[in-house]
Amino acid sequence: MAAAMKAQKTGLLELRVTVDRWIRVLATLTEDTLTVNPGEGVEESAKTNPTSAGAINGDPPNLSSSPVPETITNVKRTVRVTKQDVGGLGISIKGGKENKMPILISKIFKGLAADQTEALYVGDAILSVNGYDLREATHDEAVQALKKTGKEVILEVKYIKEMSAFFKSSGSPGAALPWDSPPSTPQRGTELSPAEVKEPRSIPLKMCQVTRKQCPPDTENRYFEVISSNRKNSVFLRAKDPAMAQSWYNAIQAGAANLLPRVKEEMKTMQPGMEVKHLGWITEQVTQGPEKPVLAALTDRDLLLYPSLPESKGSLSSPTKSHPLIATRLVHSGPGKSSPLLDSDLSFGLRSGTKQGVETHVFRVDSAKELSTWTHLLVEGCHNAAELIKEVTTACSWNGKECTLGVHIDEGFTLFTEEMGVRKSVLLQQPFERLRMSSDDGVRMMFLDFGGPEAEIQLDLHCCPKTIVFIIHSFLSAKVKRLGLLA
């Protein structure tokens, strides 16, 4: 019988079991597993005090604190609001589809329009405005819908008692909570049954995701979440102070990192010849809908994205997205434009040349170290892929003649005809050093200017030229790197 795995770290934490209910657990971290155990007597902490929303919130003097009648909970209501010339509706909203939350009233300002109705409350979900459905709206869409209303506004609302807990103060009167996003606990409800509450819960460290960036309002910086590699199980935890939360976060990250070589070997066994250079969770920022955590695998040729850790040869060979490194370039790395000083907005952007045009993808990471790692490896990977592949060819037309364009990292550009897969005759050949300028129309034409008697040549690639344009850029960049001109 194998010996029990030695605990590397133990301590008391709190496990979230509903939106506003936590239980104390004993957390144990071994070399390959995080286990939280409520023990025999489940001790409940931080349970909501059933008082008025205003009293819970510790609202400052300029905010309304009307008591919420118990009879309105989860009941649809229609409220007519007459806008004032100054102050508009007199509310603030939070949530939205991207946060996996309804549009919620987070503040009601005293004396303004919403407060004067005496029928709206902090914690009300706005279902529609003047008949426009907001149940699937993003935060920005809801803001625009509310701004576009006239003087008379009809709001359909429903008070959700559990949601009002998100707007509690952190203990100091008048302290307002920021709104990041709700917990990202995937593929299961947040509420646990009594039996589940008493049972130990374990998350294997192998390729788990541990994050502090997808947590609900956390003014004290004490939350973190651990999600299994298959995205089916998670634990949402709270430490007693920021230092303890960071200590657990670092320890779990280190444990998962120690298992990375094993994961890479398993992937190589499933698909011989696959050399994974780097593997990790990143969050794709999409233009519509919520952010999307993806498992990114960087090989010698591609950046592969998976929804969860591939556990079979079939799933490993079927990523949700594949970005060939030779046709991909890094265009941004650093803080986001909205908050240039915040780690929470650290991201990198990629542009890929495809037959459909240029695709842009932005990915967020949790730390400056991760950003540095991905940035370095992606740039290096692009150069290495160019050196590895060396040459690409594509069908084209030149001066009305069907031919093939070959682009070689050392030999440059060649236009030639083929017969039975063998090069028959060379129509034009130019080294990279002669290329003065390249451009394209974004549809099917590419223009290469080598100077001299040929001047600019026009090539019809029969499809969007962006893939070959990006590849030419990668070859040029790799050649510059050879000269030692890139850090």
Coordinates of C-alpha atoms in Angstrom, one line a residue:
M1 CA 0.0 0.0 0.0
A2 CA 1.4 3.4 -1.0
A3 CA 2.2 5.8 1.8
A4 CA 0.0 8.9 2.1
M5 CA 1.3 11.9 0.3
K6 CA 3.0 14.3 2.8
A7 CA 1.3 17.6 3.3
Q8 CA 3.3 20.6 2.1
K9 CA 1.0 23.2 3.5
T10 CA -2.1 23.2 5.8
G11 CA -4.2 26.0 7.2
L12 CA -7.7 27.3 7.9
L13 CA -9.5 29.0 5.0
E14 CA -13.1 29.7 4.2
L15 CA -15.0 28.0 1.4
R16 CA -17.8 29.8 -0.4
V17 CA -20.9 27.6 -0.7
T18 CA -23.4 30.3 -1.8
V19 CA -23.2 33.9 -2.9
D20 CA -23.1 35.1 0.7
R21 CA -22.4 32.0 2.7
W22 CA -19.0 30.7 3.7
I23 CA -17.9 27.8 5.9
R24 CA -14.5 27.3 7.6
V25 CA -12.4 24.5 6.2
L26 CA -9.1 22.9 6.8
A27 CA -7.1 23.2 3.5
T28 CA -4.3 20.7 2.8
L29 CA -1.8 21.0 -0.1
T30 CA 0.2 17.9 -1.1
E31 CA 2.5 17.5 -4.1
D32 CA -0.4 16.8 -6.4
T33 CA -3.7 17.7 -4.7
L34 CA -5.5 20.5 -2.9
T35 CA -8.1 19.2 -0.4
V36 CA -10.5 21.3 1.7
N37 CA -12.2 19.5 4.6
P38 CA -15.1 21.0 6.6
G39 CA -14.6 18.3 9.3
E40 CA -17.3 17.0 11.6
G41 CA -18.8 20.3 12.7
V42 CA -19.3 22.8 9.8
E43 CA -18.8 26.3 11.1
E44 CA -20.6 28.9 9.2
S45 CA -19.1 32.4 8.8
A46 CA -20.1 35.7 7.3
K47 CA -23.7 34.8 6.9
T48 CA -26.0 37.6 5.7
N49 CA -27.7 39.6 8.4
P50 CA -31.3 40.0 7.2
T51 CA -31.5 43.7 7.5
S52 CA -32.4 46.4 5.0
A53 CA -30.2 46.8 1.9
G54 CA -29.2 50.3 3.1
A55 CA -28.1 49.1 6.5
I56 CA -26.1 46.2 5.0
N57 CA -24.4 48.5 2.6
G58 CA -23.3 51.0 5.2
D59 CA -24.4 53.7 2.7
P60 CA -22.9 57.1 2.9
P61 CA -25.2 60.1 3.4
N62 CA -25.9 60.7 -0.3
L63 CA -27.2 57.2 -0.9
S64 CA -30.7 56.0 -0.2
S65 CA -31.1 53.2 2.4
S66 CA -34.8 52.3 2.2
P67 CA -35.7 49.0 3.9
V68 CA -36.6 46.2 1.5
P69 CA -40.0 44.6 2.0
E70 CA -39.7 40.8 2.3
T71 CA -42.8 40.4 0.0
I72 CA -41.0 41.7 -3.1
T73 CA -38.2 39.2 -3.2
N74 CA -38.1 37.4 -6.6
V75 CA -41.3 39.1 -7.7
K76 CA -41.5 41.1 -11.0
R77 CA -42.5 44.7 -10.6
T78 CA -43.1 47.6 -13.0
V79 CA -41.9 51.0 -11.8
R80 CA -42.4 54.3 -13.6
V81 CA -39.5 56.8 -13.1
T82 CA -39.7 60.4 -14.2
K83 CA -36.2 61.7 -15.0
Q84 CA -34.9 64.9 -13.5
D85 CA -33.1 67.6 -15.5
V86 CA -30.1 67.1 -13.2
G87 CA -29.1 63.6 -12.1
G88 CA -31.0 61.6 -14.6
L89 CA -32.4 58.4 -13.1
G90 CA -30.3 58.8 -10.0
I91 CA -29.0 55.2 -9.9
S92 CA -25.7 53.3 -10.5
I93 CA -25.8 49.8 -12.1
K94 CA -23.4 46.9 -12.0
G95 CA -23.2 43.4 -13.5
G96 CA -24.0 42.4 -17.1
K97 CA -23.7 39.3 -19.3
E98 CA -19.9 39.5 -19.4
N99 CA -19.9 39.2 -15.6
K100 CA -22.5 36.4 -15.6
M101 CA -24.8 38.6 -13.6
P102 CA -28.0 40.4 -14.3
I103 CA -28.0 44.2 -14.6
L104 CA -28.3 45.2 -10.9
I105 CA -29.0 48.5 -9.2
S106 CA -26.0 49.0 -7.0
K107 CA -26.7 52.6 -5.7
I108 CA -29.7 54.8 -5.4
F109 CA -28.9 58.5 -4.8
K110 CA -31.0 60.3 -2.2
G111 CA -33.5 62.8 -3.5
L112 CA -33.1 61.9 -7.2
A113 CA -35.6 60.3 -9.5
A114 CA -35.3 56.6 -8.6
D115 CA -35.3 57.5 -4.8
Q116 CA -38.5 59.6 -5.2
T117 CA -40.4 56.5 -6.5
E118 CA -39.9 54.8 -3.2
A119 CA -40.3 51.6 -5.2
L120 CA -36.7 50.8 -6.3
Y121 CA -34.0 49.1 -4.1
V122 CA -30.3 48.3 -4.2
G123 CA -30.2 44.7 -5.4
D124 CA -33.1 45.1 -7.9
A125 CA -32.3 43.4 -11.2
I126 CA -33.4 45.5 -14.2
L127 CA -35.2 43.1 -16.6
S128 CA -36.2 45.7 -19.2
V129 CA -36.3 49.4 -19.8
N130 CA -39.2 50.8 -21.8
G131 CA -39.8 47.3 -23.1
Y132 CA -36.2 46.7 -24.2
D133 CA -35.0 43.4 -22.8
L134 CA -31.9 43.7 -20.6
R135 CA -31.8 40.1 -19.3
E136 CA -28.9 39.2 -21.7
A137 CA -27.4 42.6 -22.0
T138 CA -23.8 43.5 -21.3
H139 CA -23.0 46.3 -18.9
D140 CA -22.3 48.8 -21.7
E141 CA -25.5 47.8 -23.6
A142 CA -27.6 48.4 -20.4
V143 CA -25.9 51.8 -19.9
Q144 CA -26.7 52.9 -23.4
A145 CA -30.3 51.7 -23.1
L146 CA -30.8 53.7 -20.0
K147 CA -29.2 56.8 -21.5
K148 CA -31.4 56.7 -24.6
T149 CA -34.6 56.9 -22.6
G150 CA -36.8 60.0 -22.5
K151 CA -38.2 61.7 -19.5
E152 CA -40.6 58.9 -18.6
V153 CA -38.9 55.5 -18.0
I154 CA -40.7 52.2 -17.4
L155 CA -38.5 49.7 -15.6
E156 CA -39.3 46.1 -15.1
V157 CA -37.4 44.9 -12.1
K158 CA -37.0 42.0 -9.7
Y159 CA -35.4 42.1 -6.3
I160 CA -32.8 39.4 -5.8
K161 CA -31.9 39.3 -2.2
E162 CA -28.7 37.2 -2.7
M163 CA -27.3 39.7 -5.2
S164 CA -27.6 42.6 -2.7
A165 CA -24.8 40.9 -0.7
F166 CA -22.3 42.0 -3.4
F167 CA -22.8 45.6 -2.4
K168 CA -21.9 45.3 1.2
S169 CA -19.3 47.6 2.6
S170 CA -16.0 46.1 3.8
G171 CA -16.6 47.3 7.3
S172 CA -15.8 50.9 7.0
P173 CA -18.8 53.2 6.6
G174 CA -19.3 54.5 3.1
A175 CA -16.7 52.1 1.5
A176 CA -17.9 51.2 -2.0
L177 CA -16.9 47.9 -3.5
P178 CA -15.4 47.7 -7.0
W179 CA -17.1 45.4 -9.4
D180 CA -14.8 43.1 -11.2
S181 CA -16.7 39.9 -12.1
P182 CA -18.6 37.1 -10.3
P183 CA -16.8 33.9 -9.4
S184 CA -15.9 31.9 -12.5
T185 CA -16.9 28.6 -11.0
P186 CA -17.5 26.6 -14.2
Q187 CA -20.2 24.1 -15.2
R188 CA -21.9 23.7 -11.9
G189 CA -24.2 25.7 -9.6
T190 CA -22.7 27.8 -6.8
E191 CA -25.0 26.4 -4.2
L192 CA -23.9 23.1 -2.5
S193 CA -26.3 20.6 -0.9
P194 CA -25.9 19.9 2.9
A195 CA -24.2 16.6 2.1
E196 CA -21.7 18.3 -0.2
V197 CA -20.9 21.0 2.4
K198 CA -19.8 18.3 4.8
E199 CA -17.8 16.3 2.3
P200 CA -14.1 16.9 1.6
R201 CA -13.4 18.4 -1.8
S202 CA -10.2 17.8 -3.8
I203 CA -8.7 19.5 -6.8
P204 CA -5.8 17.8 -8.6
L205 CA -2.9 20.2 -9.1
K206 CA -2.0 18.8 -12.5
M207 CA -2.8 21.7 -14.9
C208 CA -5.3 23.3 -12.5
Q209 CA -6.0 27.0 -12.9
V210 CA -5.5 29.2 -9.8
T211 CA -6.7 32.8 -10.2
R212 CA -7.3 35.9 -8.2
K213 CA -8.4 38.0 -11.2
Q214 CA -11.9 36.4 -11.7
C215 CA -13.2 36.9 -8.2
P216 CA -16.3 39.0 -7.0
P217 CA -15.8 42.3 -5.3
D218 CA -12.8 41.8 -3.0
T219 CA -11.7 45.1 -1.3
E220 CA -9.5 43.2 1.1
N221 CA -7.7 41.1 -1.5
R222 CA -8.4 37.8 0.2
Y223 CA -10.1 35.6 -2.4
F224 CA -8.7 33.0 -4.8
E225 CA -10.2 30.2 -6.9
V226 CA -8.8 26.9 -7.9
I227 CA -10.3 25.1 -11.0
S228 CA -9.6 21.6 -12.1
S229 CA -7.9 20.9 -15.5
N230 CA -11.2 19.6 -16.9
R231 CA -13.1 22.7 -15.8
K232 CA -15.7 20.5 -14.0
N233 CA -14.7 21.2 -10.3
S234 CA -13.6 24.2 -8.4
V235 CA -13.2 25.7 -4.9
F236 CA -13.6 29.3 -4.2
L237 CA -11.7 30.3 -1.1
R238 CA -11.1 33.2 1.2
A239 CA -8.0 33.7 3.5
K240 CA -7.9 35.7 6.7
D241 CA -5.7 38.4 5.1
P242 CA -4.0 39.3 1.8
A243 CA -0.6 37.8 2.8
M244 CA -2.2 34.4 3.5
A245 CA -4.2 34.5 0.3
Q246 CA -1.0 35.3 -1.7
S247 CA 0.9 32.5 0.1
W248 CA -1.7 29.9 -0.8
Y249 CA -1.9 31.2 -4.4
N250 CA 1.9 31.0 -4.7
A251 CA 2.1 27.5 -3.2
I252 CA -0.6 26.1 -5.5
Q253 CA 1.0 27.8 -8.5
A254 CA 4.3 26.2 -7.6
G255 CA 2.8 22.8 -7.1
A256 CA 1.1 22.9 -10.5
A257 CA 4.3 24.2 -12.1
N258 CA 6.2 21.2 -10.7
L259 CA 3.8 18.9 -12.5
L260 CA 4.2 20.6 -15.9
P261 CA 7.1 18.3 -17.1
R262 CA 4.8 15.3 -16.5
V263 CA 1.9 16.9 -18.4
K264 CA 4.2 17.7 -21.4
E265 CA 5.5 14.1 -21.4
E266 CA 1.9 12.7 -21.4
M267 CA 1.0 15.0 -24.3
K268 CA 4.1 13.8 -26.2
T269 CA 3.1 10.2 -25.5
M270 CA -0.3 10.8 -26.9
Q271 CA 1.1 12.5 -30.0
P272 CA 4.7 11.5 -30.7
G273 CA 6.8 14.3 -32.2
M274 CA 4.8 17.0 -30.4
E275 CA 7.2 19.2 -28.5
V276 CA 5.4 21.5 -26.1
K277 CA 7.6 24.5 -25.3
H278 CA 5.2 26.1 -22.8
L279 CA 1.7 25.4 -21.4
G280 CA -0.5 27.6 -19.3
W281 CA -3.9 29.1 -18.7
I282 CA -4.6 32.5 -20.2
T283 CA -7.9 34.4 -20.6
E284 CA -9.1 35.4 -24.0
Q285 CA -10.9 38.8 -24.1
V286 CA -13.7 38.7 -26.6
T287 CA -15.7 41.6 -28.0
Q288 CA -19.0 40.1 -27.0
G289 CA -19.8 37.9 -24.0
P290 CA -17.8 37.0 -21.0
E291 CA -14.0 36.4 -21.0
K292 CA -13.0 32.9 -21.9
P293 CA -10.2 31.0 -20.0
V294 CA -8.2 28.8 -22.4
L295 CA -5.4 26.4 -22.0
A296 CA -2.6 27.5 -24.4
A297 CA 0.0 25.1 -25.6
L298 CA 3.0 26.6 -27.5
T299 CA 4.8 24.1 -29.8
D300 CA 7.6 24.6 -32.2
R301 CA 5.2 25.6 -35.0
D302 CA 1.8 26.6 -33.5
L303 CA 0.0 28.2 -30.6
L304 CA -2.8 25.8 -29.8
L305 CA -5.9 26.7 -27.6
Y306 CA -8.0 24.2 -25.7
P307 CA -11.1 24.6 -23.5
S308 CA -9.6 22.1 -21.0
L309 CA -6.6 19.8 -20.6
P310 CA -6.7 17.2 -23.5
E311 CA -6.9 13.7 -22.1
S312 CA -6.9 11.7 -25.3
K313 CA -5.1 11.7 -28.7
G314 CA -8.4 12.9 -30.3
S315 CA -8.8 15.9 -28.1
L316 CA -5.1 16.8 -28.3
S317 CA -5.2 16.8 -32.1
S318 CA -8.5 18.9 -32.1
P319 CA -7.7 22.3 -30.5
T320 CA -10.5 24.9 -30.6
K321 CA -8.1 27.3 -32.3
S322 CA -4.6 26.9 -33.9
H323 CA -2.4 29.9 -34.7
P324 CA 0.6 29.1 -36.9
L325 CA 3.5 31.0 -35.4
I326 CA 5.0 31.8 -38.8
A327 CA 1.8 33.7 -39.7
T328 CA 1.3 35.3 -36.3
R329 CA 2.9 38.4 -34.7
L330 CA 2.9 39.9 -31.3
V331 CA 1.4 43.5 -31.5
H332 CA 0.9 44.4 -27.9
S333 CA 2.3 43.4 -24.5
G334 CA 1.6 45.3 -21.3
P335 CA -1.1 47.0 -19.3
G336 CA -4.5 47.5 -20.9
K337 CA -5.5 51.0 -22.1
S338 CA -8.2 51.3 -19.5
S339 CA -5.9 50.8 -16.5
P340 CA -2.3 51.3 -17.4
L341 CA -1.1 50.7 -13.9
L342 CA -3.1 47.7 -12.8
D343 CA -1.9 44.1 -13.0
S344 CA -5.5 43.1 -13.5
D345 CA -5.3 44.5 -17.1
L346 CA -2.0 42.9 -18.1
S347 CA -2.5 41.4 -21.6
F348 CA -0.8 40.6 -24.9
G349 CA -2.3 40.9 -28.4
L350 CA -1.7 38.7 -31.4
R351 CA -2.5 39.3 -35.1
S352 CA -2.7 36.4 -37.5
G353 CA -2.8 36.4 -41.3
T354 CA -5.4 34.0 -42.5
K355 CA -7.2 33.3 -45.8
Q356 CA -10.1 35.2 -44.4
G357 CA -8.1 38.2 -43.5
V358 CA -6.3 39.5 -40.4
E359 CA -7.5 38.1 -37.0
T360 CA -6.8 39.9 -33.8
H361 CA -6.8 38.2 -30.4
V362 CA -6.2 39.7 -26.9
F363 CA -5.3 37.5 -23.9
R364 CA -5.1 38.5 -20.3
V365 CA -2.7 37.0 -17.8
D366 CA -2.6 37.2 -14.0
S367 CA 1.0 38.5 -13.4
A368 CA 3.8 40.4 -14.9
K369 CA 6.0 37.3 -14.8
E370 CA 3.4 35.4 -17.0
L371 CA 3.2 38.3 -19.4
S372 CA 7.0 38.4 -19.7
T373 CA 7.2 34.6 -20.3
W374 CA 4.5 34.5 -23.0
T375 CA 5.8 37.6 -24.7
H376 CA 9.4 36.2 -24.9
L377 CA 8.4 32.7 -26.0
L378 CA 5.9 33.9 -28.7
V379 CA 8.5 36.2 -30.3
E380 CA 11.2 33.5 -30.1
G381 CA 8.7 30.9 -31.3
C382 CA 7.9 33.0 -34.4
H383 CA 11.6 33.2 -35.3
N384 CA 12.2 29.5 -34.6
A385 CA 9.2 28.5 -36.7
A386 CA 10.6 30.6 -39.6
E387 CA 14.0 28.9 -39.3
L388 CA 12.4 25.5 -39.0
I389 CA 9.9 25.8 -41.9
K390 CA 12.4 27.7 -44.2
E391 CA 10.1 27.8 -47.3
V392 CA 6.4 28.2 -48.1
T393 CA 4.8 28.1 -51.5
T394 CA 1.4 29.3 -52.8
A395 CA -0.4 29.3 -56.1
C396 CA -0.7 32.6 -57.9
S397 CA -1.0 34.4 -61.3
W398 CA 1.6 36.7 -62.7
N399 CA 1.1 38.6 -66.0
G400 CA -1.9 36.4 -66.7
K401 CA 0.2 33.2 -66.2
E402 CA -0.6 30.6 -63.6
C403 CA 2.5 29.8 -61.5
T404 CA 3.7 29.2 -58.0
L405 CA 5.3 31.7 -55.6
G406 CA 8.0 30.3 -53.3
V407 CA 9.4 32.3 -50.4
H408 CA 12.5 30.9 -48.8
I409 CA 14.2 32.4 -45.8
D410 CA 17.7 32.2 -47.5
E411 CA 17.0 32.1 -51.2
G412 CA 14.3 34.8 -51.3
F413 CA 11.4 34.9 -53.8
T414 CA 11.0 32.6 -56.8
L415 CA 8.2 32.5 -59.3
F416 CA 8.1 29.2 -61.2
T417 CA 5.9 26.7 -63.0
E418 CA 5.4 23.1 -62.0
E419 CA 4.7 19.9 -63.8
M420 CA 3.8 16.7 -61.9
G421 CA 5.0 18.4 -58.7
V422 CA 8.4 19.2 -60.1
R423 CA 9.7 22.7 -60.8
K424 CA 9.8 23.2 -64.6
S425 CA 10.9 26.7 -65.3
V426 CA 11.9 29.7 -63.2
L427 CA 10.1 32.9 -64.2
L428 CA 11.6 35.3 -61.7
Q429 CA 14.0 35.1 -58.8
Q430 CA 14.9 37.8 -56.3
P431 CA 16.7 37.7 -52.9
F432 CA 15.2 39.3 -49.8
E433 CA 17.9 42.0 -50.0
R434 CA 16.4 43.4 -53.2
L435 CA 12.9 43.8 -51.7
R436 CA 12.2 47.5 -51.3
M437 CA 8.6 47.4 -50.4
S438 CA 5.6 45.1 -50.2
S439 CA 1.9 45.8 -50.0
D440 CA -1.5 44.2 -50.6
D441 CA -5.1 45.1 -51.2
G442 CA -6.4 42.8 -48.4
V443 CA -8.5 40.9 -50.9
R444 CA -6.3 38.8 -53.3
M445 CA -3.5 41.0 -54.8
M446 CA 0.0 41.4 -53.4
F447 CA 2.6 43.9 -54.7
L448 CA 6.4 43.3 -54.4
D449 CA 8.8 46.1 -55.4
F450 CA 12.3 44.9 -56.2
G451 CA 13.4 48.0 -58.1
G452 CA 15.3 47.6 -61.3
P453 CA 13.7 46.9 -64.7
E454 CA 10.9 44.7 -63.3
A455 CA 9.9 47.5 -60.9
E456 CA 6.8 46.4 -58.9
I457 CA 5.3 43.0 -59.7
Q458 CA 1.7 42.3 -59.1
L459 CA 0.6 38.8 -58.0
D460 CA -2.9 37.5 -57.9
L461 CA -3.0 35.0 -55.0
H462 CA -6.6 33.9 -55.6
C463 CA -7.4 34.4 -51.9
C464 CA -6.6 36.9 -49.1
P465 CA -2.9 37.6 -49.2
K466 CA -2.5 38.3 -45.5
T467 CA -1.1 34.8 -44.7
I468 CA 1.8 35.1 -47.1
V469 CA 2.4 38.8 -46.1
F470 CA 2.7 37.8 -42.4
I471 CA 5.0 34.9 -43.4
I472 CA 7.3 37.3 -45.4
H473 CA 7.4 39.5 -42.2
S474 CA 8.4 36.5 -40.1
F475 CA 11.2 35.5 -42.5
L476 CA 12.5 39.1 -42.5
S477 CA 12.3 39.3 -38.7
A478 CA 14.1 36.0 -38.3
K479 CA 16.9 37.2 -40.6
V480 CA 17.3 40.4 -38.6
K481 CA 17.5 38.2 -35.4
R482 CA 20.3 36.2 -37.0
L483 CA 22.3 39.5 -37.2
G484 CA 21.9 40.0 -33.5
L485 CA 19.8 43.1 -33.9
L486 CA 16.9 41.9 -31.8
A487 CA 17.1 41.4 -28.1

